[in-house]
Coordinates of C-alpha atoms and ligand atoms in Angstrom, one line a residue:
S8 CA -42.0 -75.4 -66.2
S9 CA -42.5 -76.5 -62.5
N10 CA -44.1 -74.4 -59.9
F11 CA -40.7 -73.9 -58.4
E12 CA -39.3 -72.6 -61.6
R13 CA -42.2 -70.2 -62.1
L14 CA -41.9 -68.8 -58.6
H15 CA -38.2 -68.4 -59.1
R16 CA -38.6 -66.7 -62.3
L17 CA -41.2 -64.3 -60.7
D18 CA -38.8 -63.5 -58.0
D19 CA -35.8 -62.9 -60.3
P20 CA -34.6 -59.4 -59.3
L21 CA -33.1 -58.9 -62.7
R22 CA -36.4 -59.6 -64.6
P23 CA -37.3 -56.8 -67.1
V24 CA -39.3 -53.8 -65.8
Q25 CA -42.2 -52.3 -67.7
W26 CA -42.7 -48.5 -67.3
R27 CA -45.9 -46.6 -68.0
S28 CA -46.0 -42.9 -68.3
C29 CA -48.2 -41.0 -65.8
V30 CA -49.8 -37.6 -66.0
V31 CA -50.6 -35.7 -62.8
G32 CA -53.4 -33.1 -63.1
D33 CA -54.6 -31.7 -66.4
S34 CA -51.2 -30.6 -67.9
E35 CA -48.5 -32.8 -69.3
F36 CA -45.0 -32.6 -67.8
E37 CA -42.5 -30.7 -70.0
E38 CA -39.2 -30.8 -68.2
I39 CA -39.4 -34.1 -66.5
L40 CA -40.7 -37.6 -67.3
F41 CA -42.8 -39.4 -64.7
E42 CA -43.3 -43.2 -64.9
K43 CA -44.5 -46.1 -62.7
S44 CA -43.5 -49.7 -63.1
V45 CA -46.4 -52.0 -64.2
G46 CA -47.4 -54.3 -61.3
E47 CA -44.7 -53.2 -59.0
G48 CA -44.3 -50.4 -56.5
I49 CA -41.6 -48.4 -58.3
A50 CA -42.0 -44.7 -59.5
K51 CA -39.3 -43.0 -61.7
I52 CA -38.7 -39.2 -62.1
T53 CA -36.4 -38.3 -64.9
I54 CA -35.2 -34.8 -65.4
N55 CA -35.6 -34.3 -69.1
R56 CA -33.3 -31.4 -70.2
P57 CA -30.4 -33.4 -71.7
E58 CA -29.4 -30.5 -73.9
C59 CA -28.1 -28.6 -70.9
R60 CA -27.0 -31.7 -68.9
N61 CA -30.3 -31.7 -67.0
A62 CA -29.9 -28.4 -65.2
F63 CA -33.1 -27.5 -63.4
T64 CA -35.2 -24.4 -63.8
V65 CA -38.0 -23.2 -61.6
K66 CA -40.5 -25.2 -63.7
T67 CA -38.4 -28.5 -63.5
V68 CA -38.4 -28.2 -59.8
E69 CA -42.2 -27.5 -59.8
E70 CA -42.8 -30.5 -61.9
M71 CA -40.5 -32.7 -59.7
E72 CA -42.5 -31.4 -56.6
R73 CA -45.8 -32.6 -58.3
A74 CA -44.5 -36.0 -59.2
F75 CA -42.9 -36.6 -55.8
K76 CA -46.2 -35.6 -54.1
N77 CA -48.1 -38.1 -56.4
A78 CA -45.5 -40.9 -55.5
R79 CA -45.9 -40.1 -51.9
D80 CA -49.7 -40.2 -52.0
D81 CA -49.9 -43.4 -54.1
S82 CA -49.9 -46.3 -51.6
D83 CA -48.9 -48.8 -54.4
V84 CA -45.5 -46.9 -54.7
G85 CA -42.8 -48.0 -52.3
V86 CA -39.7 -46.6 -53.7
V87 CA -38.8 -43.7 -56.0
I88 CA -36.0 -43.5 -58.6
L89 CA -34.7 -40.0 -59.4
T90 CA -32.6 -39.8 -62.6
G91 CA -31.6 -37.7 -65.5
K92 CA -32.4 -38.2 -69.3
G93 CA -29.6 -39.7 -71.2
T94 CA -26.2 -41.0 -70.2
E95 CA -24.3 -37.5 -70.1
A96 CA -25.7 -36.2 -66.8
F97 CA -27.8 -36.9 -63.8
C98 CA -28.2 -33.2 -63.2
S99 CA -25.9 -30.1 -63.5
G100 CA -27.6 -28.1 -60.8
G101 CA -29.5 -24.9 -61.2
D102 CA -29.8 -23.5 -64.8
V103 CA -27.2 -20.7 -64.7
G104 CA -28.8 -19.1 -67.6
V105 CA -32.1 -18.3 -65.7
R106 CA -30.3 -17.2 -62.4
S107 CA -30.8 -13.6 -61.5
R108 CA -29.7 -11.4 -58.6
E109 CA -32.8 -12.4 -56.8
G110 CA -32.8 -16.3 -57.5
Y111 CA -33.9 -18.4 -60.4
V112 CA -36.6 -16.7 -62.5
G113 CA -39.6 -18.7 -63.7
E114 CA -42.2 -18.1 -66.3
N115 CA -44.2 -15.8 -64.1
R116 CA -41.0 -13.7 -63.7
I117 CA -41.0 -14.3 -59.9
P118 CA -37.5 -15.3 -58.7
R119 CA -37.2 -18.1 -56.2
L120 CA -34.9 -20.9 -54.9
N121 CA -37.6 -23.6 -54.9
V122 CA -35.0 -26.5 -55.0
L123 CA -34.8 -26.0 -51.3
D124 CA -38.3 -27.0 -50.9
L125 CA -37.6 -30.0 -53.1
Q126 CA -34.8 -31.1 -50.9
I127 CA -37.1 -31.1 -47.8
Q128 CA -39.8 -32.9 -49.8
I129 CA -37.4 -35.7 -50.8
R130 CA -36.0 -36.1 -47.2
R131 CA -39.6 -36.1 -45.7
L132 CA -41.0 -38.5 -48.2
P133 CA -41.6 -41.6 -46.2
K134 CA -40.4 -43.9 -48.9
P135 CA -36.7 -44.4 -50.1
V136 CA -35.7 -42.2 -53.0
I137 CA -32.7 -43.7 -55.0
A138 CA -30.6 -41.5 -57.2
M139 CA -29.7 -43.4 -60.5
V140 CA -26.6 -41.5 -61.7
A141 CA -25.0 -41.7 -65.2
G142 CA -22.7 -38.9 -66.1
Y143 CA -22.3 -35.6 -64.3
A144 CA -24.0 -35.1 -60.8
V145 CA -22.5 -31.6 -60.1
G146 CA -23.6 -28.4 -58.3
G147 CA -27.2 -28.4 -57.1
G148 CA -27.5 -31.8 -59.1
H149 CA -24.9 -33.3 -56.7
V150 CA -26.8 -32.1 -53.7
L151 CA -29.9 -33.8 -55.0
Q152 CA -28.0 -37.1 -55.2
L153 CA -26.8 -36.4 -51.5
I154 CA -30.3 -35.9 -50.3
C155 CA -31.5 -39.2 -51.9
D156 CA -31.4 -42.2 -49.6
L157 CA -29.3 -44.4 -51.8
T158 CA -27.2 -43.7 -55.0
I159 CA -26.4 -46.2 -57.7
A160 CA -23.7 -44.9 -60.0
A161 CA -22.8 -45.9 -63.6
D162 CA -19.1 -46.3 -64.2
N163 CA -19.2 -43.0 -66.2
A164 CA -20.5 -41.0 -63.3
V165 CA -18.8 -37.8 -62.2
F166 CA -19.4 -36.1 -58.8
G167 CA -18.6 -32.7 -57.4
Q168 CA -19.6 -29.3 -56.2
T169 CA -19.0 -26.2 -58.5
G170 CA -20.6 -23.5 -56.4
P171 CA -17.4 -21.5 -55.5
K172 CA -16.5 -21.4 -59.2
V173 CA -19.9 -20.1 -60.4
G174 CA -20.7 -17.7 -57.6
S175 CA -22.9 -20.1 -55.6
F176 CA -22.9 -22.4 -52.6
D177 CA -25.3 -24.8 -50.7
A178 CA -24.4 -24.3 -47.1
G179 CA -27.5 -26.3 -46.0
F180 CA -27.9 -29.9 -46.8
G181 CA -25.0 -29.5 -49.4
V182 CA -22.7 -29.2 -46.3
S183 CA -24.5 -31.2 -43.5
A184 CA -25.5 -34.2 -45.5
M185 CA -22.0 -34.4 -47.2
T186 CA -20.2 -34.0 -43.8
H187 CA -22.4 -36.7 -42.4
M188 CA -21.6 -38.9 -45.3
I189 CA -18.0 -38.5 -46.1
G190 CA -16.6 -36.6 -43.1
A191 CA -15.4 -32.9 -42.5
R192 CA -12.0 -33.4 -44.2
K193 CA -13.3 -34.6 -47.5
T194 CA -16.3 -32.2 -47.4
R195 CA -13.8 -29.2 -47.1
E196 CA -11.8 -30.7 -50.1
V197 CA -14.9 -31.1 -52.3
W198 CA -16.2 -27.6 -51.6
F199 CA -13.1 -25.6 -51.4
L200 CA -11.2 -27.1 -54.5
T201 CA -14.4 -27.7 -56.6
R202 CA -12.7 -30.9 -58.1
L203 CA -14.6 -33.5 -59.9
Y204 CA -14.5 -37.2 -58.8
D205 CA -15.0 -40.2 -60.9
A206 CA -17.4 -43.1 -59.9
Q207 CA -14.7 -45.2 -58.2
E208 CA -13.4 -42.3 -56.1
A209 CA -16.9 -41.4 -55.2
L210 CA -17.6 -45.0 -54.0
N211 CA -14.3 -45.0 -51.9
M212 CA -15.4 -41.8 -50.3
G213 CA -18.9 -43.1 -49.5
L214 CA -20.8 -40.6 -51.9
C215 CA -22.5 -43.5 -53.6
N216 CA -23.5 -47.1 -52.7
T217 CA -22.2 -49.0 -55.7
V218 CA -20.9 -48.6 -59.2
V219 CA -22.0 -50.6 -62.2
P220 CA -21.4 -50.6 -65.9
L221 CA -23.4 -47.9 -67.6
D222 CA -25.5 -50.5 -69.6
R223 CA -26.5 -52.2 -66.3
L224 CA -27.5 -49.1 -64.4
E225 CA -31.2 -49.4 -64.5
Q226 CA -31.2 -53.1 -64.0
E227 CA -29.1 -52.8 -60.9
T228 CA -31.2 -49.9 -59.5
V229 CA -34.4 -51.8 -60.1
K230 CA -32.9 -54.8 -58.3
W231 CA -32.2 -52.6 -55.2
C232 CA -35.8 -51.2 -55.5
R233 CA -37.2 -54.8 -55.6
E234 CA -35.1 -55.8 -52.5
I235 CA -36.5 -52.8 -50.6
L236 CA -40.0 -53.5 -51.7
Q237 CA -39.9 -57.0 -50.0
N238 CA -39.3 -55.4 -46.6
S239 CA -41.7 -53.9 -44.1
P240 CA -42.8 -50.3 -45.3
T241 CA -43.3 -49.0 -41.8
S242 CA -39.8 -50.2 -40.7
I243 CA -38.3 -48.4 -43.7
R244 CA -40.3 -45.3 -43.2
V245 CA -39.2 -45.0 -39.6
L246 CA -35.6 -45.8 -40.3
K247 CA -35.4 -43.2 -43.1
A248 CA -36.7 -40.5 -40.7
A249 CA -34.3 -41.8 -38.0
I250 CA -31.3 -41.6 -40.2
N251 CA -32.1 -38.1 -41.3
A252 CA -32.7 -37.1 -37.7
T253 CA -29.0 -37.8 -37.0
E254 CA -28.1 -34.8 -39.2
A255 CA -28.3 -31.1 -39.0
N256 CA -32.0 -29.9 -39.0
S257 CA -33.9 -28.2 -41.7
D258 CA -33.9 -24.8 -40.0
A259 CA -30.2 -24.7 -40.7
Q260 CA -31.0 -25.3 -44.3
A261 CA -33.4 -22.3 -44.3
M262 CA -30.7 -20.1 -42.9
A263 CA -28.2 -21.3 -45.5
G264 CA -30.7 -20.8 -48.2
N265 CA -31.3 -17.3 -47.2
S266 CA -27.4 -16.6 -47.3
T267 CA -27.3 -17.9 -50.8
L268 CA -30.2 -15.7 -51.8
I269 CA -28.4 -12.6 -50.4
F270 CA -25.1 -13.7 -52.0
Y271 CA -26.7 -13.9 -55.6
A272 CA -27.4 -10.2 -55.3
T273 CA -23.6 -9.4 -55.1
D274 CA -21.2 -8.5 -57.8
E275 CA -19.0 -11.4 -56.6
A276 CA -21.7 -14.1 -57.3
E277 CA -22.6 -12.2 -60.6
E278 CA -18.9 -12.6 -61.7
G279 CA -19.2 -16.3 -61.2
R280 CA -22.5 -16.6 -63.1
K281 CA -21.4 -14.2 -66.0
A282 CA -18.0 -16.0 -66.4
Y283 CA -19.9 -19.4 -66.7
M284 CA -22.3 -18.0 -69.3
E285 CA -19.5 -16.3 -71.2
K286 CA -17.4 -19.6 -71.1
R287 CA -14.4 -18.0 -69.4
K288 CA -12.6 -18.4 -66.1
P289 CA -14.1 -16.3 -63.4
D290 CA -11.9 -13.5 -62.0
F291 CA -12.6 -13.2 -58.2
S292 CA -9.4 -11.3 -57.7
K293 CA -11.0 -7.9 -57.1
F294 CA -13.1 -9.2 -54.2
R295 CA -11.5 -8.7 -50.9
R296 CA -10.9 -11.4 -48.3
L297 CA -12.1 -9.5 -45.2
P298 CA -10.3 -10.3 -41.9
Ligands
S0N9 C1 -21.9 -30.4 -66.2 C2 -20.6 -30.0 -67.0 C3 -19.3 -30.4 -66.2 C4 -20.7 -30.8 -68.3 O1 -19.6 -30.5 -69.1 P1 -19.6 -30.9 -70.7 O2 -20.0 -32.3 -70.8 O3 -18.4 -30.5 -71.3 O4 -20.9 -30.1 -71.4 P2 -20.9 -28.5 -71.6 O5 -20.6 -28.2 -73.0 O6 -20.4 -27.7 -70.5 O7 -22.6 -28.4 -71.4 C5 -23.4 -28.6 -72.5 C6 -24.5 -27.6 -72.6 O8 -25.2 -27.5 -71.4 C7 -25.2 -26.3 -70.7 N1 -25.2 -26.4 -69.3 C8 -24.5 -27.3 -68.6 N2 -24.8 -27.2 -67.3 C9 -25.6 -26.1 -67.1 C10 -26.2 -25.4 -66.1 N3 -26.0 -25.8 -64.7 N4 -26.9 -24.3 -66.3 C11 -27.1 -23.9 -67.6 N5 -26.6 -24.5 -68.6 C12 -25.9 -25.6 -68.4 C13 -23.9 -25.7 -71.2 O9 -23.9 -24.3 -71.2 C14 -23.9 -26.2 -72.7 O10 -24.7 -25.4 -73.4 P3 -24.4 -25.0 -75.0 O11 -24.4 -26.3 -75.7 O12 -25.5 -24.0 -75.4 O13 -23.0 -24.3 -74.9 C15 -20.6 -28.5 -67.3 O14 -21.6 -28.1 -68.2 C16 -20.8 -27.7 -66.1 O15 -19.8 -27.4 -65.3 N6 -22.0 -27.1 -65.8 C17 -22.2 -26.1 -64.8 C18 -22.4 -26.9 -63.5 C19 -22.7 -25.8 -62.5 O16 -21.9 -25.0 -62.1 N7 -23.7 -26.0 -61.7 C20 -24.0 -25.3 -60.5 C21 -25.1 -24.4 -60.8 N8 -25.6 -23.8 -59.5 C22 -26.3 -24.5 -58.6 O17 -26.6 -25.7 -58.8 C23 -26.9 -23.8 -57.5 C24 -27.0 -24.6 -56.2 C25 -28.4 -24.7 -55.7 O18 -29.1 -25.3 -56.4 C26 -28.8 -24.0 -54.5 C27 -28.3 -24.5 -53.2 C28 -28.5 -23.9 -52.0 C29 -29.4 -22.7 -52.1 C30 -29.8 -22.3 -53.3 C31 -29.6 -23.0 -54.4 C32 -30.1 -22.4 -55.6 O19 -29.3 -21.9 -56.4 O20 -31.3 -22.7 -55.9

C-alpha cells in the first residue's frame, strides 16, 4: 500500500484498540479492572461487580482512587474512560447492603462516604474523563457519570437518581452539576420523582453527549478519546478546570456530604435502605413533613 494509505490507516479513528491490564502497587485490584491502551494515551477503569449492577463499596472506591491517581501521574495517558463491567449497568451507586447508620462500612469496619473524595478527584484530574455507559447509571452511579467530562451512552442506557426512594441524596455535585447541565426544572423532576430515563431522553435533556448502538459503544468512545488526544493537552487541562469553575464549588459538596452522613443515621433513611434490601416499597408515611 502507498504511504498515503498507510498514514490514512494509522489515523483511522475506528481502528481496533489493544488493552493491557495494569497493576498499581503490590496488590491486584479486586473490584475494578485497570487497563491502558497499547501505544496510545487511553486508560480504562471498569467497575467489576456486575453481579450487583456495579454498585460500589468502600473498596471499589479506594481502588478507583488508586487507578485514577496512576492515570493522572502517567504522562503517557491523556484521557480516561470510566465504565462498568458487562452490558447491564455502568454503576448502580453505593452498595445499599453495606450502608450503615454511619456511612458505608469497609473491611476495616470504619464507615465512610469516600465516593465524595472520588468525585473531587475526577473533577480535579487535569485530563478528560469519559463515562462509557451501557445499562443502568443510577443513584451515586448517575452522579459519577455527571462528574465525568463527557458521556457516551449505549442505546440500552438508563439514567436516573433513586436517592429519595432508598433514603439517600446527593445534594452536592449531584445537584449542582446536574442543574448546570440540564437546568433547574429538569433537575427537580429527576430528583423529586426518581423516574428513570432512556438513552434518547437523556440525550435530549443534555445528560449525555451521544447515543450509539450497544455493540459500537467502545469503538465510539475510543474514537472520541483519539480526537481529544490529537489536541493540545494544556489547552484541554485549562478548559476542563474553567468549565468546572463555572459551577458551585467543592465546599458546597462537603456541606451536602455532611448532611447525607447525618441523614443516614435517621429512621427515615433506614426505612429506605431496609425496604430496598427487603425488596419492598418504602413506607415514608410516618415521617412528618415539618413546616
Ligand atoms: C439498578 C437497578 C435499577 C437494576 O435493576 P434490575 O436490572 O432489575 O436488577 P436487580 O435485580 O434489581 O439487581 C440485581 C442484583 O444487584 C443488586 N443491586 C443492584 N443495585 C444495588 C445497589 N446499589 N446496592 C446493592 N445491591 C444492588 C440487587 O439487589 C440484585 O441482587 P440479588 O440478585 O442478590 O437480588 C436496581 O437494581 C436498582 O434500583 N438498584 C438500586 C439503585 C440505588 O438505589 N442506588 C442508590 C444507592 N445510593 C447511592 O448511590 C448513594 C449516593 C451516594 O453515593 C452519595 C452521595 C452523596 C453523599 C454521599 C453518598 C454516599 O452514600 O456515599
